[in-house]
mmCIF file of C-alpha atoms in Angstrom:
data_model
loop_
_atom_site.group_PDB
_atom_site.id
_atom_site.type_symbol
_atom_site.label_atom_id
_atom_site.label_comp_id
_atom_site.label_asym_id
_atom_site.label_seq_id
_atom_site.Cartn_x
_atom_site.Cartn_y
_atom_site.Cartn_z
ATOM 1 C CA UNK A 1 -28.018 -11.910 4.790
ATOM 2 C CA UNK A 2 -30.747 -9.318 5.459
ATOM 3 C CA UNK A 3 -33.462 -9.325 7.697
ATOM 4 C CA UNK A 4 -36.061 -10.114 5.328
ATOM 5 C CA UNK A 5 -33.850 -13.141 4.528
ATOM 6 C CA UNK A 6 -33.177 -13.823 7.672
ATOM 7 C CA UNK A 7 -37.039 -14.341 8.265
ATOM 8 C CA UNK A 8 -37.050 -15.868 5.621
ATOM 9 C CA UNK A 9 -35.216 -19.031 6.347
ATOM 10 C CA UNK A 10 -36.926 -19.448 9.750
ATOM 11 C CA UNK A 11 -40.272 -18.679 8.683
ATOM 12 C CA UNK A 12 -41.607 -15.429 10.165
ATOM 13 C CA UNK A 13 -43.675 -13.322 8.610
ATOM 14 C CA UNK A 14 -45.142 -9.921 8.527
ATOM 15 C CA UNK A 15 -49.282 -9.860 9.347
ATOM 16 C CA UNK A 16 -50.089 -8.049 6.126
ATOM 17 C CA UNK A 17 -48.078 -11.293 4.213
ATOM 18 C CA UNK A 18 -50.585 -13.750 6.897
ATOM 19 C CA UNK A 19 -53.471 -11.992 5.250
ATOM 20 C CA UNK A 20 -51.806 -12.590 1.584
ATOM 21 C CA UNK A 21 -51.327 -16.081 2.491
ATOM 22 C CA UNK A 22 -54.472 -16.819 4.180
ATOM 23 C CA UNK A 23 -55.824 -15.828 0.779
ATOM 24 C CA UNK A 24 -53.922 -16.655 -1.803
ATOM 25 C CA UNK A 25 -51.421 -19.041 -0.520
ATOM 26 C CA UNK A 26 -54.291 -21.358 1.201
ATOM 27 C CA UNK A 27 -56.146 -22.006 -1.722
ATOM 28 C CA UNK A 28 -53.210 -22.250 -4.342
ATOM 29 C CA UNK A 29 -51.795 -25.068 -1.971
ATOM 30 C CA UNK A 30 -51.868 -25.634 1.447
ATOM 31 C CA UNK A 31 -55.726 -26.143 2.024
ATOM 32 C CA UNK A 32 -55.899 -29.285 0.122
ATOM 33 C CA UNK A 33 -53.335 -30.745 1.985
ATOM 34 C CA UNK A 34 -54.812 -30.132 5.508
ATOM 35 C CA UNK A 35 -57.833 -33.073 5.632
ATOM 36 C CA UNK A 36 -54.829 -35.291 4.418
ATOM 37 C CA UNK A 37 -53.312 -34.225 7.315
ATOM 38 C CA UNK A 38 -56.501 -34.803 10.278
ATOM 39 C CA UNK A 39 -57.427 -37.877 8.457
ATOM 40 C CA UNK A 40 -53.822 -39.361 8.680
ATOM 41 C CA UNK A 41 -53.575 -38.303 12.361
ATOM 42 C CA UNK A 42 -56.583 -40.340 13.031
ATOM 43 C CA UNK A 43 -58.784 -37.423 14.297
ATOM 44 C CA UNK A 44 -62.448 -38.164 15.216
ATOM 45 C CA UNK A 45 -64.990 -36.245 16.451
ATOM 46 C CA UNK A 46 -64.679 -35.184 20.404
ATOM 47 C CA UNK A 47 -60.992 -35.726 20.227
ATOM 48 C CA UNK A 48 -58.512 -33.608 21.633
ATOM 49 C CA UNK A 49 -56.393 -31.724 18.818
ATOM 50 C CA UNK A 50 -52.838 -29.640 19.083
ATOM 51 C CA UNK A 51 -52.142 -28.166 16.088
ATOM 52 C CA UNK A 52 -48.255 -27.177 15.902
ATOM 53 C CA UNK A 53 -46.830 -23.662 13.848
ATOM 54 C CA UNK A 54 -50.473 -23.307 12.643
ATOM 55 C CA UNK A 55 -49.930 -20.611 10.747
ATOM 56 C CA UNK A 56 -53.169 -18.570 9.492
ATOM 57 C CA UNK A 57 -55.377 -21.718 11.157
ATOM 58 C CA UNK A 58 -55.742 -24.240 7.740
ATOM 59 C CA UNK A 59 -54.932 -27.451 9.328
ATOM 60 C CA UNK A 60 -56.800 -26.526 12.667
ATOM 61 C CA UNK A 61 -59.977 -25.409 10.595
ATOM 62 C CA UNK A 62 -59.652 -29.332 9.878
ATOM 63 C CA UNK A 63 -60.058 -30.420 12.408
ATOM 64 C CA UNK A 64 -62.580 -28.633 13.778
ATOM 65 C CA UNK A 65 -64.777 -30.051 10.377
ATOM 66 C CA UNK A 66 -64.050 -33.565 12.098
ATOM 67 C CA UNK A 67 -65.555 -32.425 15.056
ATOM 68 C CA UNK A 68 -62.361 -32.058 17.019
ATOM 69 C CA UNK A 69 -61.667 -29.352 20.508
ATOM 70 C CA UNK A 70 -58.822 -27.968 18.462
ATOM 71 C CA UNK A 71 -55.334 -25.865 20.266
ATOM 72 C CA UNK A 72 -53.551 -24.402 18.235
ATOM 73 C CA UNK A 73 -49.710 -22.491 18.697
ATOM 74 C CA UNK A 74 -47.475 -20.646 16.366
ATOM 75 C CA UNK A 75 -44.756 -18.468 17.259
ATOM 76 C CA UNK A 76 -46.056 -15.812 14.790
ATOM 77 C CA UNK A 77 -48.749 -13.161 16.129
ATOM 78 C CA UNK A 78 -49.600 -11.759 12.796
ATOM 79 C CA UNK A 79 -50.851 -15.341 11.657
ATOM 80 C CA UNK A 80 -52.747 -15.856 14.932
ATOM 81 C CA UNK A 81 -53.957 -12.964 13.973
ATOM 82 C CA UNK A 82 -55.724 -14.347 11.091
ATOM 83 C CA UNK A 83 -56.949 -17.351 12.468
ATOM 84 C CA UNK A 84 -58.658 -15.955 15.302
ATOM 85 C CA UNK A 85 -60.812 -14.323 13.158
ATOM 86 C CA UNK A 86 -61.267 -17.377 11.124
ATOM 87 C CA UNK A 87 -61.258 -19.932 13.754
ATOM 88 C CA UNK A 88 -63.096 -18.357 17.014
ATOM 89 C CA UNK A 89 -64.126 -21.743 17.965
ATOM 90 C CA UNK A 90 -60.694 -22.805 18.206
ATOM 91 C CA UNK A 91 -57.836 -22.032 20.992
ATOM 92 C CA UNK A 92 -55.044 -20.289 19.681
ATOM 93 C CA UNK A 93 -52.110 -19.367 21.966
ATOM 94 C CA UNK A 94 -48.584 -17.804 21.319
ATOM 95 C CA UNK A 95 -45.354 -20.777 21.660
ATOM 96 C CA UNK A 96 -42.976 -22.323 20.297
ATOM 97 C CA UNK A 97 -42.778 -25.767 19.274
ATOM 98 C CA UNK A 98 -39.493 -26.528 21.436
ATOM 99 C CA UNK A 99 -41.478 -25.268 24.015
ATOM 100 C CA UNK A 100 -45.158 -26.500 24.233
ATOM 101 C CA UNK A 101 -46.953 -25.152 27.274
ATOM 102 C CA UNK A 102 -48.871 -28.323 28.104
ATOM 103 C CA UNK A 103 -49.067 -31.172 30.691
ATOM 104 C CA UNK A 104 -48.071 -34.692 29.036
ATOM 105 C CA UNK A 105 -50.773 -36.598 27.422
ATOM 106 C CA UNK A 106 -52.466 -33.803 26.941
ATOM 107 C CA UNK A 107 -54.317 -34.445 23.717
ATOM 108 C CA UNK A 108 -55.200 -37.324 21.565
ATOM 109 C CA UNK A 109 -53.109 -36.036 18.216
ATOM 110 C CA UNK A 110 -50.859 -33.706 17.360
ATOM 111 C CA UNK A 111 -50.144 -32.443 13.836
ATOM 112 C CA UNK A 112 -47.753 -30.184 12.117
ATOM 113 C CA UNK A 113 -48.063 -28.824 8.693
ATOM 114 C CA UNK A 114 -44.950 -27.780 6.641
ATOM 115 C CA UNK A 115 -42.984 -25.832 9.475
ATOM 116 C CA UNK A 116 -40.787 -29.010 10.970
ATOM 117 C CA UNK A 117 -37.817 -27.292 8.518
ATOM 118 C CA UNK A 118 -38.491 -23.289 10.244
ATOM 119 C CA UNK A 119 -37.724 -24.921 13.702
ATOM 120 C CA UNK A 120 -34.337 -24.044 15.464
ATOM 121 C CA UNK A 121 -34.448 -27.311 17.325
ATOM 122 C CA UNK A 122 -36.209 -29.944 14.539
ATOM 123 C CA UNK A 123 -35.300 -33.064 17.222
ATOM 124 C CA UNK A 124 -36.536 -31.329 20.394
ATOM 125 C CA UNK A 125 -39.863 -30.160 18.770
ATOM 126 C CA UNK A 126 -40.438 -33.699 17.825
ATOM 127 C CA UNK A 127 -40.267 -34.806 21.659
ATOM 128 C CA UNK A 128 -42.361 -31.568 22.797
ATOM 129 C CA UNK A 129 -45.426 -33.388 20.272
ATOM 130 C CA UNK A 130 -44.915 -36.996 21.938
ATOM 131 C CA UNK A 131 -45.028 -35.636 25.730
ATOM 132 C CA UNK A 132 -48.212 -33.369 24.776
ATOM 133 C CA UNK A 133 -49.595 -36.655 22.885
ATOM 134 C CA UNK A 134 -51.482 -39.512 25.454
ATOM 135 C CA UNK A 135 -50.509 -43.206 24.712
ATOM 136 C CA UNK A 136 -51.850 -44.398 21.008
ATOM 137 C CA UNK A 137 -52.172 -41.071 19.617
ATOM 138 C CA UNK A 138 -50.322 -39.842 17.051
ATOM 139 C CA UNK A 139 -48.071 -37.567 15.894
ATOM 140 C CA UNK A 140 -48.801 -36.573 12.130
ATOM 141 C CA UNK A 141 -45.966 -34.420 10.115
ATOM 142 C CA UNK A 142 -45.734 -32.842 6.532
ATOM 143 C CA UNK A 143 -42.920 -31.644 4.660
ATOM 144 C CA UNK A 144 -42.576 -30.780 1.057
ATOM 145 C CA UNK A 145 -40.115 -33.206 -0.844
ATOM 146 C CA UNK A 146 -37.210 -31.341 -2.216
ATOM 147 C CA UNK A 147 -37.482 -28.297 -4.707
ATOM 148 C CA UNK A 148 -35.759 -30.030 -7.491
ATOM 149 C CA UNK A 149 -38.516 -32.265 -7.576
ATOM 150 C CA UNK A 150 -41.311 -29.824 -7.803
ATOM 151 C CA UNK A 151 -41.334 -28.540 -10.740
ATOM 152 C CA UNK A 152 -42.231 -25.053 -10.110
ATOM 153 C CA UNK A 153 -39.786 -24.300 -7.843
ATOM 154 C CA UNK A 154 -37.410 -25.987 -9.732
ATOM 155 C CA UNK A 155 -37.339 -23.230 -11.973
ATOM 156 C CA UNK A 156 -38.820 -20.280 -10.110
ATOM 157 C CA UNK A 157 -35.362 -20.665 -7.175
ATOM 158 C CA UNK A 158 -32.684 -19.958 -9.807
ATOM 159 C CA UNK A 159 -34.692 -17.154 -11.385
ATOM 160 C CA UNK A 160 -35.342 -15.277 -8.145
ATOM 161 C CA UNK A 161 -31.142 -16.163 -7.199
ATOM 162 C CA UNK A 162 -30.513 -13.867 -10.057
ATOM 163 C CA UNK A 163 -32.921 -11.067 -9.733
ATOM 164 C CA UNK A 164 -32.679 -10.601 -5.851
ATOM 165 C CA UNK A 165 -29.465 -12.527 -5.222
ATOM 166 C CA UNK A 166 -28.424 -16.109 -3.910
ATOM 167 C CA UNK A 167 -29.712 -15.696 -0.404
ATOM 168 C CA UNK A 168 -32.716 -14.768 -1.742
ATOM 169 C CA UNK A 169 -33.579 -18.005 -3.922
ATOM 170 C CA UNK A 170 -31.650 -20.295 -0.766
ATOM 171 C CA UNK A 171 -34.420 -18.447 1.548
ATOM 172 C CA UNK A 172 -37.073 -19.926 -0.892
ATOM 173 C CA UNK A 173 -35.611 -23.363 -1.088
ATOM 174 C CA UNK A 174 -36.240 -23.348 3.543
ATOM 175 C CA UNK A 175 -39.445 -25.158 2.326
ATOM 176 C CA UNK A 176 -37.852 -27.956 1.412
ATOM 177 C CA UNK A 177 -34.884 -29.194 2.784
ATOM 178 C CA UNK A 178 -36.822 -32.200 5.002
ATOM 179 C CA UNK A 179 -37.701 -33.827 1.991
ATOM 180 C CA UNK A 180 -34.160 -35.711 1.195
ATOM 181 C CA UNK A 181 -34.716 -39.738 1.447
ATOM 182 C CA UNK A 182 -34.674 -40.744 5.200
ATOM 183 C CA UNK A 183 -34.443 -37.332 6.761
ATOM 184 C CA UNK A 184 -37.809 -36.863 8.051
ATOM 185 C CA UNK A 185 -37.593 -40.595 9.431
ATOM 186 C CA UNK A 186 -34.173 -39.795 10.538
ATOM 187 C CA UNK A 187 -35.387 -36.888 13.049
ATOM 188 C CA UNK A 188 -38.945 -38.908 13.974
ATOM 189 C CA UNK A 189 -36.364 -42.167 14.990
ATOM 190 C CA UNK A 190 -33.986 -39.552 16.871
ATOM 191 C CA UNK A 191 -37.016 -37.948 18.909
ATOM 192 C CA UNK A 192 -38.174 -41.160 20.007
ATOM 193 C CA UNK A 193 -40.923 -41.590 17.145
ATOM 194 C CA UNK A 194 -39.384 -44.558 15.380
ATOM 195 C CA UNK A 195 -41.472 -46.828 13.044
ATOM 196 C CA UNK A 196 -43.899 -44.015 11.521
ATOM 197 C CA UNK A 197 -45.558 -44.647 8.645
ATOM 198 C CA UNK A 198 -44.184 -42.296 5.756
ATOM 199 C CA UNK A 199 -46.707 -41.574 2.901
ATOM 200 C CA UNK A 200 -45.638 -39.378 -0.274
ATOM 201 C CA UNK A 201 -48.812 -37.667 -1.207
ATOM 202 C CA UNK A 202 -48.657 -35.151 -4.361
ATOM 203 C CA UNK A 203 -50.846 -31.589 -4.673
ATOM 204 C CA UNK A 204 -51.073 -29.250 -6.794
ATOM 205 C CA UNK A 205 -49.842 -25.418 -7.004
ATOM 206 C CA UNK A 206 -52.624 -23.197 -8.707
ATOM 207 C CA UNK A 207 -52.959 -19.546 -9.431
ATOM 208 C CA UNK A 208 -55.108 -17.121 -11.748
ATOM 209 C CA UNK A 209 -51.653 -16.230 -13.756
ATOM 210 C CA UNK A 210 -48.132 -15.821 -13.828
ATOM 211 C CA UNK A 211 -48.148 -12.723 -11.969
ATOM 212 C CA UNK A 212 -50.454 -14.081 -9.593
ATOM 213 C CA UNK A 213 -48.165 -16.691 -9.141
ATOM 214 C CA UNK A 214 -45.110 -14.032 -7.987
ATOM 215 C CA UNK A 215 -47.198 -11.936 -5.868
ATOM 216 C CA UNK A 216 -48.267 -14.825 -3.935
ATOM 217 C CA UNK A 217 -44.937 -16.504 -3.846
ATOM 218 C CA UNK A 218 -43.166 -13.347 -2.512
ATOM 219 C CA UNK A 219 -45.773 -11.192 -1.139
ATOM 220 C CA UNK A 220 -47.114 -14.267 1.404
ATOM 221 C CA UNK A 221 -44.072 -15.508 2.390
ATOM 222 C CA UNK A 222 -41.224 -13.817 4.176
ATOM 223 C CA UNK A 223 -39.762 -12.327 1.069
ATOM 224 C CA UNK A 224 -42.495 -9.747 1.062
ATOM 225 C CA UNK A 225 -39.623 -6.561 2.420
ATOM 226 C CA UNK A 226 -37.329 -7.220 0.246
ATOM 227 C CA UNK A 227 -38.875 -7.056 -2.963
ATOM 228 C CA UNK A 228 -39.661 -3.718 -4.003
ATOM 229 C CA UNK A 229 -41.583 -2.628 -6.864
ATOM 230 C CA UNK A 230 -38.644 -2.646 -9.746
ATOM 231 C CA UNK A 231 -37.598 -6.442 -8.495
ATOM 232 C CA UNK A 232 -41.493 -7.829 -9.098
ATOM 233 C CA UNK A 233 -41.147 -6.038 -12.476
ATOM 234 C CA UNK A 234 -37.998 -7.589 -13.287
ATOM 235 C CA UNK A 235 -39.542 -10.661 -11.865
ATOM 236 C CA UNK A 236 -42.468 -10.356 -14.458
ATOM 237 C CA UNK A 237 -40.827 -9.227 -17.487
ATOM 238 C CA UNK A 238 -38.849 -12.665 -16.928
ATOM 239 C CA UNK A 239 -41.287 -14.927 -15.996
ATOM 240 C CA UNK A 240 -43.255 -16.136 -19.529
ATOM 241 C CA UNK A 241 -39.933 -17.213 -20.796
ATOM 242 C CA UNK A 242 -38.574 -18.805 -17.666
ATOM 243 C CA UNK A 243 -42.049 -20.271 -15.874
ATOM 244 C CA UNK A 244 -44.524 -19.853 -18.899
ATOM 245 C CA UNK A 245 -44.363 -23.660 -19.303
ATOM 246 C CA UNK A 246 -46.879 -24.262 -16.363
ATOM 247 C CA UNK A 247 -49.644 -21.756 -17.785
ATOM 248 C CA UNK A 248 -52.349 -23.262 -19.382
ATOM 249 C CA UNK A 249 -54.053 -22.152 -22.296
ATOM 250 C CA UNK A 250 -56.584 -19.752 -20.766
ATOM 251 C CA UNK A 251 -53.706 -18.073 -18.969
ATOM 252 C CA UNK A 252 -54.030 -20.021 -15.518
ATOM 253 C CA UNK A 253 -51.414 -22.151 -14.115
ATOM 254 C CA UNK A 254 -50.432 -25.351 -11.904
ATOM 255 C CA UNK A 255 -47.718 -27.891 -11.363
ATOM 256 C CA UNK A 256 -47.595 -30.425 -9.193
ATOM 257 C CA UNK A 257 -46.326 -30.207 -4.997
ATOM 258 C CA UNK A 258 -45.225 -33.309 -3.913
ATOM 259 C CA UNK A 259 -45.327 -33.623 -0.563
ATOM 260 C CA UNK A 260 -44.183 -36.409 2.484
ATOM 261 C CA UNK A 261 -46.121 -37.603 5.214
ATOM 262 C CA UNK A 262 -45.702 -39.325 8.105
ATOM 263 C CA UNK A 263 -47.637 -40.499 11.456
ATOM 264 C CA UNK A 264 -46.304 -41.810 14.354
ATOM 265 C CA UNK A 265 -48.083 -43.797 17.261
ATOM 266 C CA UNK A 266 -46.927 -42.366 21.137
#
């Protein structure tokens, strides 16, 4: 496996892919799923926030519009980066999940956006949001269910398998593999989270075009080194007979993201 697949499969990416996610990625995807996320956790306005692998800042740009004191961490300086600049209101400090650098009972939720699956220690992580959480908060968690049922992906993982290889296209599928039936509630029980509530909630993936589509997919996400100019050609020549079934007539496209929640009481 190369680096850039390496990084791949645990999440870390370059800054110049956190500013290609912070502007394409966010609104194709993640932003609409981030006020699902503050409004499952329970946030109101005054409370005390921690905001887990926040990536470029969506989720904790949340809950600051709820009138939370929002912390954030992520292990990735290139997306603090980014959310500095978008967030300045908001704490932003460099740790890991396994590893939260707070006293216990520190805030009054704790919420963690589709990174649970980039941790090296899922379980551990878990416990490090219940210590940092006071009595009767909770702990809110996304993942994405798994790639075979979003439809996308479903046919965009085999493609890039063939073009850039099969590490490549198991890199992409990293995303996903919380979403089987009873994991997520599996690791919540195991880190002393048992009984959470466990929503499904369904979003929707949309860019300007196909193309738009690929240069988002690989240049905001950790495949961004390893794809050099004649793959994303290859990519594109490919694409209208392998993904053209989710553009729409004026040349735009979507599919749906399902997704899996769940929120825990400390």
């Amino acid at each position: 496996m190369s680096i850039e697949e390496e990084d791949a499969a645990t999440g870390q990416i370059t800054a110049d892919a956190a500013r290609v996610y912070e502007d394409f990625f966010v609104p194709a995807l993640f932003g609409q799923f981030a006020p699902w996320l503050v409004e499952a956790a329970g946030l109101r306005e005054g409370d005390r926030a921690l905001d887990v692998a926040t990536g470029t800042g969506v989720v904790a740009r949340a809950a600051l519009e709820r009138g939370a004191r929002v912390t954030a961490v992520d292990i990735n300086e290139g997306m603090l980066s980014v959310a500095r600049d978008l967030a300045p209101e908001a704490t932003f400090r460099v740790a890991a999940a396994e590893d939260l650098p707070f006293e216990d009972g520190s805030f009054d939720a704790v919420t963690c956006q589709f990174a649970l699956m980039f941790f090296e220690d899922r379980v551990r992580a878990l416990r490090e949001m219940k210590r940092v959480c006071r009595p009767g908060g909770h702990v809110a968690v996304s993942v994405f269910a798994p790639w075979q049922e979003s439809p996308g992906y479903r046919d965009l993982i085999p493609l890039l398998s063939e073009v850039m290889g099969p590490p490549a296209g198991e890199a992409l599928k990293a995303p996903f593999v919380l979403g089987g039936d009873g994991v997520l509630a599996g690791l919540l029980s195991e880190a002393g989270l048992a009984g959470a509530e466990i929503r499904r909630k369904t979003g929707q993936v949309r860019h300007a075009s196909l193309d738009a589509w690929l240069d988002t997919e690989i240049g905001g996400w950790t495949l961004a080194g390893a794809a050099t100019p004649r793959i994303m050609q290859t990519l594109k020549a490919a694409a209208p007979d392998r993904l053209g079934r989710y553009r729409n007539d004026d040349g735009t496209l979507c599919f749906e993201s399902p997704a899996i929640f769940a929120v825990a009481e400390v």
